[in-house]
mmCIF file of C-alpha atoms in Angstrom:
data_model
loop_
_atom_site.group_PDB
_atom_site.id
_atom_site.type_symbol
_atom_site.label_atom_id
_atom_site.label_comp_id
_atom_site.label_asym_id
_atom_site.label_seq_id
_atom_site.Cartn_x
_atom_site.Cartn_y
_atom_site.Cartn_z
ATOM 1 C CA UNK H 193 0.000 0.000 0.000
ATOM 2 C CA UNK H 194 1.316 3.400 -0.930
ATOM 3 C CA UNK H 195 2.110 5.706 1.954
ATOM 4 C CA UNK H 196 2.917 8.671 -0.242
ATOM 5 C CA UNK H 197 -0.652 9.868 -0.358
ATOM 6 C CA UNK H 198 -1.632 13.088 1.428
ATOM 7 C CA UNK H 199 -2.361 12.980 5.148
ATOM 8 C CA UNK H 200 0.061 10.111 5.620
ATOM 9 C CA UNK H 201 0.528 11.303 9.205
ATOM 10 C CA UNK H 202 -2.889 9.823 9.998
ATOM 11 C CA UNK H 203 -2.297 6.556 8.173
ATOM 12 C CA UNK H 204 -1.422 4.657 11.351
ATOM 13 C CA UNK H 205 -2.698 5.254 14.909
ATOM 14 C CA UNK H 206 -0.082 6.640 17.271
ATOM 15 C CA UNK H 207 -1.908 6.463 20.599
ATOM 16 C CA UNK H 208 -1.273 2.757 21.079
ATOM 17 C CA UNK H 209 1.738 1.017 22.480
ATOM 18 C CA UNK H 210 4.037 -0.482 19.888
ATOM 19 C CA UNK H 211 3.509 -4.016 21.151
ATOM 20 C CA UNK H 212 -0.282 -3.849 21.259
ATOM 21 C CA UNK H 213 -0.462 -2.207 17.852
ATOM 22 C CA UNK H 214 1.840 -4.837 16.358
ATOM 23 C CA UNK H 215 -0.208 -7.699 17.840
ATOM 24 C CA UNK H 216 -3.459 -6.195 16.630
ATOM 25 C CA UNK H 217 -2.017 -5.703 13.175
ATOM 26 C CA UNK H 218 -0.853 -9.318 13.022
ATOM 27 C CA UNK H 219 -4.263 -10.514 14.220
ATOM 28 C CA UNK H 220 -6.017 -8.537 11.513
ATOM 29 C CA UNK H 221 -3.612 -9.155 8.660
ATOM 30 C CA UNK H 222 -5.664 -11.616 6.652
ATOM 31 C CA UNK H 223 -8.433 -11.436 4.093
ATOM 32 C CA UNK H 224 -10.127 -8.102 3.559
ATOM 33 C CA UNK H 225 -7.838 -6.470 6.114
ATOM 34 C CA UNK H 226 -5.077 -6.285 3.518
ATOM 35 C CA UNK H 227 -6.630 -3.090 2.154
ATOM 36 C CA UNK H 228 -6.372 -1.865 -1.431
ATOM 37 C CA UNK H 229 -3.276 -1.179 -3.484
ATOM 38 C CA UNK H 230 -4.241 1.975 -5.363
ATOM 39 C CA UNK H 231 -1.740 3.057 -8.044
ATOM 40 C CA UNK H 232 -0.286 6.533 -7.950
ATOM 41 C CA UNK H 233 -1.494 7.075 -11.513
ATOM 42 C CA UNK H 234 -5.105 7.068 -10.283
ATOM 43 C CA UNK H 235 -4.332 9.779 -7.724
ATOM 44 C CA UNK H 236 -2.626 11.825 -10.447
ATOM 45 C CA UNK H 237 -5.466 11.377 -12.959
ATOM 46 C CA UNK H 238 -8.216 12.341 -10.489
ATOM 47 C CA UNK H 239 -6.147 15.277 -9.257
ATOM 48 C CA UNK H 240 -5.714 16.628 -12.797
ATOM 49 C CA UNK H 241 -9.418 16.234 -13.627
ATOM 50 C CA UNK H 242 -10.421 17.992 -10.405
ATOM 51 C CA UNK H 243 -7.924 20.802 -10.969
ATOM 52 C CA UNK H 244 -9.208 21.504 -14.490
ATOM 53 C CA UNK H 245 -12.873 21.336 -13.473
ATOM 54 C CA UNK H 246 -12.531 23.701 -10.531
ATOM 55 C CA UNK H 247 -10.401 26.120 -12.541
ATOM 56 C CA UNK H 248 -13.250 26.290 -15.053
ATOM 57 C CA UNK H 249 -15.763 27.003 -12.275
ATOM 58 C CA UNK H 250 -13.616 29.813 -10.876
ATOM 59 C CA UNK H 251 -13.052 31.260 -14.367
ATOM 60 C CA UNK H 252 -16.784 31.118 -15.153
ATOM 61 C CA UNK H 253 -17.757 32.926 -11.952
ATOM 62 C CA UNK H 254 -15.120 35.612 -12.489
ATOM 63 C CA UNK H 255 -16.125 36.039 -16.147
ATOM 64 C CA UNK H 256 -19.885 36.438 -15.789
ATOM 65 C CA UNK H 257 -20.966 39.613 -13.999
ATOM 66 C CA UNK H 258 -24.357 38.048 -13.307
ATOM 67 C CA UNK H 259 -22.530 35.599 -11.032
ATOM 68 C CA UNK H 260 -20.812 38.350 -9.038
ATOM 69 C CA UNK H 261 -22.899 37.845 -5.919
ATOM 70 C CA UNK H 262 -22.085 36.615 -2.392
ATOM 71 C CA UNK H 263 -23.594 33.190 -3.098
ATOM 72 C CA UNK H 264 -21.414 32.532 -6.128
ATOM 73 C CA UNK H 265 -18.372 34.047 -4.429
ATOM 74 C CA UNK H 266 -18.834 31.469 -1.674
ATOM 75 C CA UNK H 267 -19.173 28.736 -4.316
ATOM 76 C CA UNK H 268 -16.003 30.068 -5.927
ATOM 77 C CA UNK H 269 -14.172 29.767 -2.611
ATOM 78 C CA UNK H 270 -15.473 26.217 -2.238
ATOM 79 C CA UNK H 271 -14.052 25.461 -5.695
ATOM 80 C CA UNK H 272 -10.709 26.907 -4.576
ATOM 81 C CA UNK H 273 -10.806 24.596 -1.547
ATOM 82 C CA UNK H 274 -11.335 21.656 -3.893
ATOM 83 C CA UNK H 275 -8.422 22.910 -5.975
ATOM 84 C CA UNK H 276 -6.237 22.808 -2.871
ATOM 85 C CA UNK H 277 -7.014 19.111 -2.551
ATOM 86 C CA UNK H 278 -6.036 18.543 -6.183
ATOM 87 C CA UNK H 279 -2.895 20.673 -6.071
ATOM 88 C CA UNK H 280 -1.639 19.128 -2.837
ATOM 89 C CA UNK H 281 -2.323 15.625 -4.143
ATOM 90 C CA UNK H 282 -0.527 16.300 -7.428
ATOM 91 C CA UNK H 283 2.368 17.994 -5.653
ATOM 92 C CA UNK H 284 2.907 15.123 -3.242
ATOM 93 C CA UNK H 285 2.562 12.453 -5.918
ATOM 94 C CA UNK H 286 5.095 14.164 -8.191
ATOM 95 C CA UNK H 287 7.368 14.910 -5.260
ATOM 96 C CA UNK H 288 7.430 11.294 -4.103
ATOM 97 C CA UNK H 289 7.839 9.932 -7.654
ATOM 98 C CA UNK H 290 10.828 12.211 -8.248
ATOM 99 C CA UNK H 291 12.362 11.033 -4.975
ATOM 100 C CA UNK H 292 11.768 7.371 -5.789
ATOM 101 C CA UNK H 293 13.401 7.684 -9.231
ATOM 102 C CA UNK H 294 16.399 9.584 -7.882
ATOM 103 C CA UNK H 295 15.635 12.805 -9.760
ATOM 104 C CA UNK H 296 15.466 14.681 -6.458
ATOM 105 C CA UNK H 297 17.949 14.077 -3.672
ATOM 106 C CA UNK H 298 17.007 15.647 -0.342
ATOM 107 C CA UNK H 299 17.803 15.173 3.278
ATOM 108 C CA UNK H 300 15.121 13.359 5.325
ATOM 109 C CA UNK H 301 14.466 16.503 7.358
ATOM 110 C CA UNK H 302 13.659 18.506 4.203
ATOM 111 C CA UNK H 303 11.394 15.724 2.924
ATOM 112 C CA UNK H 304 9.562 15.770 6.257
ATOM 113 C CA UNK H 305 9.061 19.552 6.039
ATOM 114 C CA UNK H 306 7.767 19.272 2.472
ATOM 115 C CA UNK H 307 5.259 16.614 3.528
ATOM 116 C CA UNK H 308 4.135 18.814 6.416
ATOM 117 C CA UNK H 309 3.501 21.740 4.065
ATOM 118 C CA UNK H 310 1.466 19.583 1.692
ATOM 119 C CA UNK H 311 -0.502 18.069 4.570
ATOM 120 C CA UNK H 312 -1.168 21.594 5.799
ATOM 121 C CA UNK H 313 -2.772 22.361 2.433
ATOM 122 C CA UNK H 314 -4.976 19.280 2.802
ATOM 123 C CA UNK H 315 -6.098 20.174 6.323
ATOM 124 C CA UNK H 316 -6.738 23.763 5.227
ATOM 125 C CA UNK H 317 -8.975 22.519 2.418
ATOM 126 C CA UNK H 318 -10.906 20.337 4.895
ATOM 127 C CA UNK H 319 -11.623 23.212 7.266
ATOM 128 C CA UNK H 320 -12.357 25.713 4.503
ATOM 129 C CA UNK H 321 -14.638 23.295 2.613
ATOM 130 C CA UNK H 322 -16.685 22.613 5.733
ATOM 131 C CA UNK H 323 -16.836 26.316 6.549
ATOM 132 C CA UNK H 324 -17.911 27.415 3.085
ATOM 133 C CA UNK H 325 -20.549 24.686 2.885
ATOM 134 C CA UNK H 326 -21.930 26.035 6.151
ATOM 135 C CA UNK H 327 -21.773 29.636 4.937
ATOM 136 C CA UNK H 328 -23.502 28.713 1.666
ATOM 137 C CA UNK H 329 -26.253 26.997 3.654
ATOM 138 C CA UNK H 330 -26.720 30.099 5.826
ATOM 139 C CA UNK H 331 -26.708 32.302 2.712
ATOM 140 C CA UNK H 332 -29.411 30.168 1.084
ATOM 141 C CA UNK H 333 -31.396 30.222 4.342
ATOM 142 C CA UNK H 334 -31.331 34.029 4.366
ATOM 143 C CA UNK H 335 -32.361 34.068 0.699
ATOM 144 C CA UNK H 336 -35.470 32.032 1.435
ATOM 145 C CA UNK H 337 -36.573 33.360 4.830
ATOM 146 C CA UNK H 338 -35.427 36.985 4.521
ATOM 147 C CA UNK H 339 -35.727 37.524 0.765
ATOM 148 C CA UNK H 340 -36.691 41.213 0.989
ATOM 149 C CA UNK H 341 -33.802 42.000 3.340
ATOM 150 C CA UNK H 342 -31.207 39.726 1.743
ATOM 151 C CA UNK H 343 -29.143 42.483 0.089
ATOM 152 C CA UNK H 344 -29.025 44.489 3.311
ATOM 153 C CA UNK H 345 -28.077 41.433 5.401
ATOM 154 C CA UNK H 346 -25.598 39.762 3.054
ATOM 155 C CA UNK H 347 -23.709 42.748 1.699
ATOM 156 C CA UNK H 348 -20.598 42.405 -0.442
ATOM 157 C CA UNK H 349 -18.489 43.817 2.386
ATOM 158 C CA UNK H 350 -19.777 41.215 4.843
ATOM 159 C CA UNK H 351 -19.219 38.479 2.275
ATOM 160 C CA UNK H 352 -15.597 39.581 1.777
ATOM 161 C CA UNK H 353 -15.008 39.722 5.533
ATOM 162 C CA UNK H 354 -16.548 36.251 5.901
ATOM 163 C CA UNK H 355 -14.390 34.758 3.158
ATOM 164 C CA UNK H 356 -11.207 36.370 4.486
ATOM 165 C CA UNK H 357 -11.978 35.179 8.017
ATOM 166 C CA UNK H 358 -12.553 31.596 6.864
ATOM 167 C CA UNK H 359 -9.315 31.464 4.891
ATOM 168 C CA UNK H 360 -7.363 32.944 7.786
ATOM 169 C CA UNK H 361 -8.951 30.581 10.321
ATOM 170 C CA UNK H 362 -8.436 27.528 8.099
ATOM 171 C CA UNK H 363 -4.762 28.398 7.539
ATOM 172 C CA UNK H 364 -4.051 28.954 11.227
ATOM 173 C CA UNK H 365 -5.986 25.878 12.324
ATOM 174 C CA UNK H 366 -4.266 23.668 9.734
ATOM 175 C CA UNK H 367 -0.861 24.849 10.969
ATOM 176 C CA UNK H 368 -1.881 23.946 14.522
ATOM 177 C CA UNK H 369 -3.256 20.576 13.382
ATOM 178 C CA UNK H 370 0.008 19.675 11.656
ATOM 179 C CA UNK H 371 2.102 20.824 14.622
ATOM 180 C CA UNK H 372 0.082 18.860 17.172
ATOM 181 C CA UNK H 373 -1.286 16.169 14.854
ATOM 182 C CA UNK H 374 -0.438 13.409 17.320
ATOM 183 C CA UNK H 375 -2.694 14.871 19.999
ATOM 184 C CA UNK H 376 -6.129 13.365 20.507
ATOM 185 C CA UNK H 377 -7.384 16.804 21.541
ATOM 186 C CA UNK H 378 -6.669 18.158 18.064
ATOM 187 C CA UNK H 379 -8.398 15.204 16.426
ATOM 188 C CA UNK H 380 -11.413 15.619 18.695
ATOM 189 C CA UNK H 381 -11.610 19.286 17.716
ATOM 190 C CA UNK H 382 -11.555 18.388 14.013
ATOM 191 C CA UNK H 383 -14.196 15.681 14.481
ATOM 192 C CA UNK H 384 -16.342 18.021 16.591
ATOM 193 C CA UNK H 385 -16.090 20.764 13.976
ATOM 194 C CA UNK H 386 -17.177 18.317 11.268
ATOM 195 C CA UNK H 387 -20.176 17.143 13.314
ATOM 196 C CA UNK H 388 -21.154 20.703 14.264
ATOM 197 C CA UNK H 389 -21.184 21.892 10.650
ATOM 198 C CA UNK H 390 -23.053 18.769 9.577
ATOM 199 C CA UNK H 391 -25.789 19.279 12.192
ATOM 200 C CA UNK H 392 -26.005 23.010 11.373
ATOM 201 C CA UNK H 393 -26.503 22.345 7.662
ATOM 202 C CA UNK H 394 -28.993 19.554 8.275
ATOM 203 C CA UNK H 395 -31.121 21.788 10.528
ATOM 204 C CA UNK H 396 -31.067 24.640 8.003
ATOM 205 C CA UNK H 397 -31.914 22.394 5.057
ATOM 206 C CA UNK H 398 -34.742 20.637 6.901
ATOM 207 C CA UNK H 399 -36.230 24.021 7.803
ATOM 208 C CA UNK H 400 -35.866 25.264 4.210
ATOM 209 C CA UNK H 401 -37.516 22.191 2.727
ATOM 210 C CA UNK H 402 -40.310 22.325 5.285
ATOM 211 C CA UNK H 403 -41.051 25.904 4.247
ATOM 212 C CA UNK H 404 -40.770 25.072 0.528
ATOM 213 C CA UNK H 405 -43.148 22.147 0.929
ATOM 214 C CA UNK H 406 -45.614 24.330 2.824
ATOM 215 C CA UNK H 407 -45.552 26.983 0.089
ATOM 216 C CA UNK H 408 -45.947 24.411 -2.677
ATOM 217 C CA UNK H 409 -48.927 22.913 -0.845
ATOM 218 C CA UNK H 410 -50.497 26.349 -0.415
ATOM 219 C CA UNK H 411 -49.933 27.212 -4.077
ATOM 220 C CA UNK H 412 -51.395 23.927 -5.299
ATOM 221 C CA UNK H 413 -54.463 24.351 -3.072
ATOM 222 C CA UNK H 414 -55.018 27.831 -4.526
ATOM 223 C CA UNK H 415 -54.227 26.560 -8.055
ATOM 224 C CA UNK H 416 -51.633 29.262 -8.630
ATOM 225 C CA UNK H 417 -48.356 28.737 -10.491
ATOM 226 C CA UNK H 418 -45.222 28.817 -8.297
ATOM 227 C CA UNK H 419 -43.301 32.078 -8.330
ATOM 228 C CA UNK H 420 -39.866 32.256 -9.942
ATOM 229 C CA UNK H 421 -38.274 33.263 -6.662
ATOM 230 C CA UNK H 422 -39.659 30.313 -4.702
ATOM 231 C CA UNK H 423 -38.841 27.893 -7.510
ATOM 232 C CA UNK H 424 -35.277 29.179 -7.735
ATOM 233 C CA UNK H 425 -34.850 29.053 -3.961
ATOM 234 C CA UNK H 426 -36.087 25.464 -3.821
ATOM 235 C CA UNK H 427 -33.764 24.505 -6.682
ATOM 236 C CA UNK H 428 -30.866 26.168 -4.853
ATOM 237 C CA UNK H 429 -31.730 24.278 -1.670
ATOM 238 C CA UNK H 430 -31.790 20.989 -3.602
ATOM 239 C CA UNK H 431 -28.394 21.788 -5.144
ATOM 240 C CA UNK H 432 -26.826 22.521 -1.782
ATOM 241 C CA UNK H 433 -28.367 19.397 -0.288
ATOM 242 C CA UNK H 434 -26.774 17.331 -3.055
ATOM 243 C CA UNK H 435 -23.456 19.024 -2.317
ATOM 244 C CA UNK H 436 -23.877 18.205 1.371
ATOM 245 C CA UNK H 437 -24.717 14.564 0.632
ATOM 246 C CA UNK H 438 -21.740 14.154 -1.687
ATOM 247 C CA UNK H 439 -19.456 15.786 0.873
ATOM 248 C CA UNK H 440 -20.695 13.492 3.651
ATOM 249 C CA UNK H 441 -20.263 10.348 1.524
ATOM 250 C CA UNK H 442 -16.787 11.340 0.364
ATOM 251 C CA UNK H 443 -15.423 12.741 3.628
ATOM 252 C CA UNK H 444 -17.389 10.540 6.070
ATOM 253 C CA UNK H 445 -15.048 7.511 5.924
ATOM 254 C CA UNK H 446 -12.037 9.732 6.606
ATOM 255 C CA UNK H 447 -13.632 11.302 9.671
ATOM 256 C CA UNK H 448 -14.748 7.865 10.827
ATOM 257 C CA UNK H 449 -11.095 6.882 10.455
ATOM 258 C CA UNK H 450 -10.174 9.747 12.829
ATOM 259 C CA UNK H 451 -12.828 8.628 15.320
ATOM 260 C CA UNK H 452 -11.437 5.089 15.337
ATOM 261 C CA UNK H 453 -7.903 6.402 15.871
ATOM 262 C CA UNK H 454 -9.138 8.092 19.053
ATOM 263 C CA UNK H 455 -11.466 5.357 20.320
ATOM 264 C CA UNK H 456 -10.017 1.973 19.320
ATOM 265 C CA UNK H 457 -6.484 2.143 17.880
ATOM 266 C CA UNK H 458 -5.693 -1.505 18.712
ATOM 267 C CA UNK H 459 -9.031 -3.159 17.966
ATOM 268 C CA UNK H 460 -8.745 -5.702 15.090
ATOM 269 C CA UNK H 461 -11.734 -4.208 13.276
ATOM 270 C CA UNK H 462 -10.234 -0.731 13.545
ATOM 271 C CA UNK H 463 -6.881 -1.968 12.253
ATOM 272 C CA UNK H 464 -8.701 -3.453 9.250
ATOM 273 C CA UNK H 465 -10.450 -0.138 8.669
ATOM 274 C CA UNK H 466 -7.111 1.708 8.824
ATOM 275 C CA UNK H 467 -5.776 -0.455 6.003
ATOM 276 C CA UNK H 468 -8.224 1.199 3.574
ATOM 277 C CA UNK H 469 -6.838 4.686 4.197
ATOM 278 C CA UNK H 470 -5.869 5.219 0.550
ATOM 279 C CA UNK H 471 -9.447 4.432 -0.494
ATOM 280 C CA UNK H 472 -10.664 7.207 1.799
ATOM 281 C CA UNK H 473 -8.215 9.571 0.102
ATOM 282 C CA UNK H 474 -9.588 8.602 -3.304
ATOM 283 C CA UNK H 475 -13.098 9.436 -2.060
ATOM 284 C CA UNK H 476 -11.861 12.839 -0.872
ATOM 285 C CA UNK H 477 -10.432 13.598 -4.313
ATOM 286 C CA UNK H 478 -13.648 12.334 -5.933
ATOM 287 C CA UNK H 479 -15.549 14.946 -3.920
ATOM 288 C CA UNK H 480 -13.527 17.707 -5.588
ATOM 289 C CA UNK H 481 -14.258 16.090 -8.973
ATOM 290 C CA UNK H 482 -18.023 15.782 -8.417
ATOM 291 C CA UNK H 483 -18.718 19.260 -6.983
ATOM 292 C CA UNK H 484 -18.054 21.198 -10.246
ATOM 293 C CA UNK H 485 -20.323 18.797 -12.134
ATOM 294 C CA UNK H 486 -23.114 19.603 -9.690
ATOM 295 C CA UNK H 487 -22.579 23.351 -10.170
ATOM 296 C CA UNK H 488 -22.761 23.020 -13.958
ATOM 297 C CA UNK H 489 -25.745 20.691 -13.910
ATOM 298 C CA UNK H 490 -27.907 22.618 -11.451
ATOM 299 C CA UNK H 491 -27.196 26.245 -12.456
ATOM 300 C CA UNK H 492 -28.277 27.237 -15.973
ATOM 301 C CA UNK H 493 -26.369 30.528 -15.834
ATOM 302 C CA UNK H 494 -23.173 28.849 -14.669
ATOM 303 C CA UNK H 495 -23.626 26.049 -17.199
ATOM 304 C CA UNK H 496 -23.910 28.570 -20.016
ATOM 305 C CA UNK H 497 -20.851 30.481 -18.839
ATOM 306 C CA UNK H 498 -18.841 27.274 -18.492
ATOM 307 C CA UNK H 499 -19.694 26.477 -22.101
ATOM 308 C CA UNK H 500 -18.424 29.897 -23.152
ATOM 309 C CA UNK H 501 -15.228 29.442 -21.170
ATOM 310 C CA UNK H 502 -14.550 26.017 -22.670
ATOM 311 C CA UNK H 503 -15.186 27.266 -26.221
ATOM 312 C CA UNK H 504 -13.215 30.472 -25.533
ATOM 313 C CA UNK H 505 -16.240 32.646 -26.351
ATOM 314 C CA UNK H 506 -15.047 35.583 -24.272
#
């Protein structure tokens, strides 16, 4: 199994004694516990596809003035977070391949620092992705429940301050996570942050869909066509719910991996689960590949602009 993938620091549990961990590993070393041998070429291919897709999303949002709104700026930042996953994955893969083939010759200490920097990019993308998903959910919530006051609540200045704060917080927190990555307290904070954002988004989406369903029921009982605003808001809520579901499916196994590191580092089942770490990384990269497809499929304006960007119709 390749250990050159990002986040290699979390590949093996550290909070178990060497003897107990070795015995548990031996006891769980047969059958499905062998894990998957995923070639580096797959990491490289997915990273390139994700990088190109998210670059197109960012270019489309910057190109079209109709997309210059807080909501699409937040989506743009989410695309940048996905790009961080792709860039860090490509950088580490190329870095390790060059080392393995003797093209680069570095001291072990320098290699360790390089890996720490790349892992910092990964952790930063995790925190920023979660944060921007939460911010997008709040933004959509304001759009639906405070439509008439939206532009006074979510001003461009507040959006810029929010984005800057998230990037600053994600950078600082990722540096702390890398520095104290072997502390259970840090892992518990990361897991707690993930669960908090997940619960927050679920509550907001449930409330939004409850309101949308109520309005649709009222409209159908009065035999009136749905308004464009309500239809667009419901479509936006569906889009963000799909994004949330994809994020949970792709990132869930990794966070479950962190939970097992804290709770049962020497349990045979947990050791078996750890052996599939590279699969969890593939799912993370797949998330950054799927998100742009959802943007293009759900937003007609963004889909049209993406077509213009691809065909160079500037």
